[in-house]
PDB file of C-alpha atoms in Angstrom:
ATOM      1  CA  UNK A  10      18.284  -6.664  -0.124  1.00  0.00           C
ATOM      2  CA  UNK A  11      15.282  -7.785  -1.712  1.00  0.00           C
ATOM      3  CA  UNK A  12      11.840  -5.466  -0.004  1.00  0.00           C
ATOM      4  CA  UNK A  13       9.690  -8.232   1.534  1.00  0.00           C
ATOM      5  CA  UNK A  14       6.318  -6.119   3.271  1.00  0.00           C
ATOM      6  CA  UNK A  15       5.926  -8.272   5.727  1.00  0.00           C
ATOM      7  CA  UNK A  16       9.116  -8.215   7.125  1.00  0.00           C
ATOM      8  CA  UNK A  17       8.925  -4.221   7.150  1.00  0.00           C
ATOM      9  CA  UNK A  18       5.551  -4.333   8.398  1.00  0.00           C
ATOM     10  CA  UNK A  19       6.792  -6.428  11.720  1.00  0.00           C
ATOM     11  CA  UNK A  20       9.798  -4.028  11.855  1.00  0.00           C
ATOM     12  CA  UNK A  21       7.154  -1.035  11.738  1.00  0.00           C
ATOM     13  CA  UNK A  22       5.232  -2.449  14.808  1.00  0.00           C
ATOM     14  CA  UNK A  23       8.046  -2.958  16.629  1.00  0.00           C
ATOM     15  CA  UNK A  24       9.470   0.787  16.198  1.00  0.00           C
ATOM     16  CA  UNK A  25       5.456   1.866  17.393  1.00  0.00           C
ATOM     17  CA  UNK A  26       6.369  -0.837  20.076  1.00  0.00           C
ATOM     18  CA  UNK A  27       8.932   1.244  21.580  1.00  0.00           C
ATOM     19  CA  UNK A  28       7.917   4.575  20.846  1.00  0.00           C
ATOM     20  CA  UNK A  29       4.705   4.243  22.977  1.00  0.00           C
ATOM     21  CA  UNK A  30       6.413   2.227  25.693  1.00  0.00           C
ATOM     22  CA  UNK A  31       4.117   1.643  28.525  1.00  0.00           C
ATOM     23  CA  UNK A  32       1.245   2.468  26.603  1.00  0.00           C
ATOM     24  CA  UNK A  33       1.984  -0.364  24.260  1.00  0.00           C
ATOM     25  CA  UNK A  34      -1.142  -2.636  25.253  1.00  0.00           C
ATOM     26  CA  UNK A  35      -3.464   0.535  24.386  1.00  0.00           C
ATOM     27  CA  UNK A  36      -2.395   1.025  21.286  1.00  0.00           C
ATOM     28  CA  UNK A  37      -1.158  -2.743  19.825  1.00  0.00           C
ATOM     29  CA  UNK A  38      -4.317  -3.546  18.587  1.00  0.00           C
ATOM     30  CA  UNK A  39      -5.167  -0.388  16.765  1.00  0.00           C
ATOM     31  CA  UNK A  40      -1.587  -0.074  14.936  1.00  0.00           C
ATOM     32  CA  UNK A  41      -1.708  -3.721  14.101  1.00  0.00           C
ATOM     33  CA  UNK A  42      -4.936  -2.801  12.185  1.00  0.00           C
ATOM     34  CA  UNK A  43      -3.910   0.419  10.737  1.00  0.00           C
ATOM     35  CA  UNK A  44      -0.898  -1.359   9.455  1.00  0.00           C
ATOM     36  CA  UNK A  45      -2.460  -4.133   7.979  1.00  0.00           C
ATOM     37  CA  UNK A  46      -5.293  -1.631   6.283  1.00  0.00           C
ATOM     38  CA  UNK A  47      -2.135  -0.115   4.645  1.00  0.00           C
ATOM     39  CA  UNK A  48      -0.103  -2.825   3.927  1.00  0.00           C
ATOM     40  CA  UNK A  49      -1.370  -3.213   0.101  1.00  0.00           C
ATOM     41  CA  UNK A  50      -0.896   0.886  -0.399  1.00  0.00           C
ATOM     42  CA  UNK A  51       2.610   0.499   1.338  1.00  0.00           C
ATOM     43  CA  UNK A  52       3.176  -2.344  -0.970  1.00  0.00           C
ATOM     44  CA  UNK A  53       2.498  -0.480  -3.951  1.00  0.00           C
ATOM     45  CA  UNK A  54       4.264   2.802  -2.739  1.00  0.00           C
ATOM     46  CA  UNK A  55       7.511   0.918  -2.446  1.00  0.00           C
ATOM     47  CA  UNK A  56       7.204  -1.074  -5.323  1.00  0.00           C
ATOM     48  CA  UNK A  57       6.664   1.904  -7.740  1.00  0.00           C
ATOM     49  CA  UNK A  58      10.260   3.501  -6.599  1.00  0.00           C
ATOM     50  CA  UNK A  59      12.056   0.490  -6.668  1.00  0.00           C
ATOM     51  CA  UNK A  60      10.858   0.208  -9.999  1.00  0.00           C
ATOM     52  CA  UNK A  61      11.590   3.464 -11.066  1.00  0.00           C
ATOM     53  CA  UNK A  62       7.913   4.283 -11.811  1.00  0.00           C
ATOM     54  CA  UNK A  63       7.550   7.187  -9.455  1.00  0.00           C
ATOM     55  CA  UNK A  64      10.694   9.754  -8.668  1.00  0.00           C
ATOM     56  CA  UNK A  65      12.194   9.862  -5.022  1.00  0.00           C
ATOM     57  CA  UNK A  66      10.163  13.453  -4.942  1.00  0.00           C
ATOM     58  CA  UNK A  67       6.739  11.595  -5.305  1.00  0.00           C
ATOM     59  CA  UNK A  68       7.980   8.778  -3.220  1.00  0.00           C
ATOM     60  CA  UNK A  69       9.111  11.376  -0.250  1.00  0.00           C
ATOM     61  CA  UNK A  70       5.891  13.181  -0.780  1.00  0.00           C
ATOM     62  CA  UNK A  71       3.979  10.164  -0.174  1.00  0.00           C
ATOM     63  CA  UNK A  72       5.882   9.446   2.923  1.00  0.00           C
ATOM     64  CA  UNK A  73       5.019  12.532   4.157  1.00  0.00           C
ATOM     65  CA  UNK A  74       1.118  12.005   3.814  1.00  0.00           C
ATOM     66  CA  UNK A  75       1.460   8.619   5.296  1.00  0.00           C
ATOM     67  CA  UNK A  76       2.969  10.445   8.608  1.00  0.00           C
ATOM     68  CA  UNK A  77       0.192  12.509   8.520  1.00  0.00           C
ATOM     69  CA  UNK A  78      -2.368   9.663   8.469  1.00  0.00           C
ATOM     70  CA  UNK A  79      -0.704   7.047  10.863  1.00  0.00           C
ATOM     71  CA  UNK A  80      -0.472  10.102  13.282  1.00  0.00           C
ATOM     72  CA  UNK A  81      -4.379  11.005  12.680  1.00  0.00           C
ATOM     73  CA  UNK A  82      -4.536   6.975  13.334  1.00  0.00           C
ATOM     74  CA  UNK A  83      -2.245   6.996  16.665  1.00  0.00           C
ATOM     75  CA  UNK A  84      -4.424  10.710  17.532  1.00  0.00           C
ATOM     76  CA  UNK A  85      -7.965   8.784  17.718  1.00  0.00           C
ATOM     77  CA  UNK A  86      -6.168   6.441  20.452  1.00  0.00           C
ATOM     78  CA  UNK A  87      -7.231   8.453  23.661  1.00  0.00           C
ATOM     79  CA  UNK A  88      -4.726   7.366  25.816  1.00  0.00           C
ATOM     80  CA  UNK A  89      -1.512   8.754  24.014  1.00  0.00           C
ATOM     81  CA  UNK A  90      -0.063  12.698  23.389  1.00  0.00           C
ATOM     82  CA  UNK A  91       0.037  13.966  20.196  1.00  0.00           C
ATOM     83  CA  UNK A  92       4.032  13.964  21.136  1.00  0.00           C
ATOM     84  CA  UNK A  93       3.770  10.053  21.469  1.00  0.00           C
ATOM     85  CA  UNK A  94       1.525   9.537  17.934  1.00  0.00           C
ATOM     86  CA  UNK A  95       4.344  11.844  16.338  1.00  0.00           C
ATOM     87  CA  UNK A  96       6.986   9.701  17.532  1.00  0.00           C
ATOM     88  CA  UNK A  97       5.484   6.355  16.374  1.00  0.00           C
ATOM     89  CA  UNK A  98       4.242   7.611  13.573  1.00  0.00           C
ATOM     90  CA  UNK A  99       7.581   8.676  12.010  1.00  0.00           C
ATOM     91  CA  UNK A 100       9.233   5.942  13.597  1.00  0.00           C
ATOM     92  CA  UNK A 101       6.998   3.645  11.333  1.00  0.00           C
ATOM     93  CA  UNK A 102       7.140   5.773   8.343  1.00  0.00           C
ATOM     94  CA  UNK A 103      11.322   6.216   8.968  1.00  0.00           C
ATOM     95  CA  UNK A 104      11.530   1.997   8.790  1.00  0.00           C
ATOM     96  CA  UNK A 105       9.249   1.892   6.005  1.00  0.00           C
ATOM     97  CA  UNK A 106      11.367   4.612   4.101  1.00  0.00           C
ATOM     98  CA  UNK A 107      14.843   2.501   4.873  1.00  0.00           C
ATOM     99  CA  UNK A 108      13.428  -0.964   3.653  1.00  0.00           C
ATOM    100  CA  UNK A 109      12.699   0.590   0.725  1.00  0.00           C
ATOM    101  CA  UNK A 110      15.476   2.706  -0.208  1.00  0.00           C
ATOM    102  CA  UNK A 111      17.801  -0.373   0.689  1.00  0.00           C
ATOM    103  CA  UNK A 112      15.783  -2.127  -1.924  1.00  0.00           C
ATOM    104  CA  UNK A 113      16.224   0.425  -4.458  1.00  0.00           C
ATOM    105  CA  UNK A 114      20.138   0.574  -3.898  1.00  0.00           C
ATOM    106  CA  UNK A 115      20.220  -2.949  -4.721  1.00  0.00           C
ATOM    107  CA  UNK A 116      17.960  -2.765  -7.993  1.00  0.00           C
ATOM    108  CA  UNK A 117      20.585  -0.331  -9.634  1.00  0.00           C
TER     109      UNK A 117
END
């Protein structure tokens, strides 16, 4: 499976999609910006551990900081718990983390 960003970045949306449910139109816009503001970083993130240029520690520990800012991102939406900005927030992060590890079993 070749990592294609775009792709992963629709697949994101979608797990926000239905991790906020009926409070979808409130936050659509704002994820769809955060998203696309991290979409280079993202990018870059992935592409170092497919490449082997970072170690799955690093990679992980980068994950883990990009939960913590899509849920700061998901918190500044009034209308949705911290519970719900958790969810989506690792929802995103856990589709993001697949794409790319399926990408890096397929580069060994």
């Amino acid at each position: 499976m070749s990592f294609d960003i775009n792709e992963v970045l629709f697949l994101m949306t979608d797990a926000i999609k239905h991790n906020v449910a009926e409070n979808w139109e409130e936050v659509k816009n704002p994820a769809n910006v955060f998203l696309q503001n991290r979409k280079e970083r993202l990018a870059l993130i992935a592409d170092l551990l497919i490449n082997k240029e970072i170690t799955q520690k690093r990679f992980d520990s980068r994950m883990e900081d990009e939960k913590l800012i899509a849920e700061a991102e998901f918190h500044a939406i009034a209308v949705i718990s911290k519970a719900i900005a958790q969810k989506a927030a690792n929802a995103a992060i856990d589709i993001f983390q697949k794409a790319v590890m399926a990408a890096v079993n397929v580069a060994i």
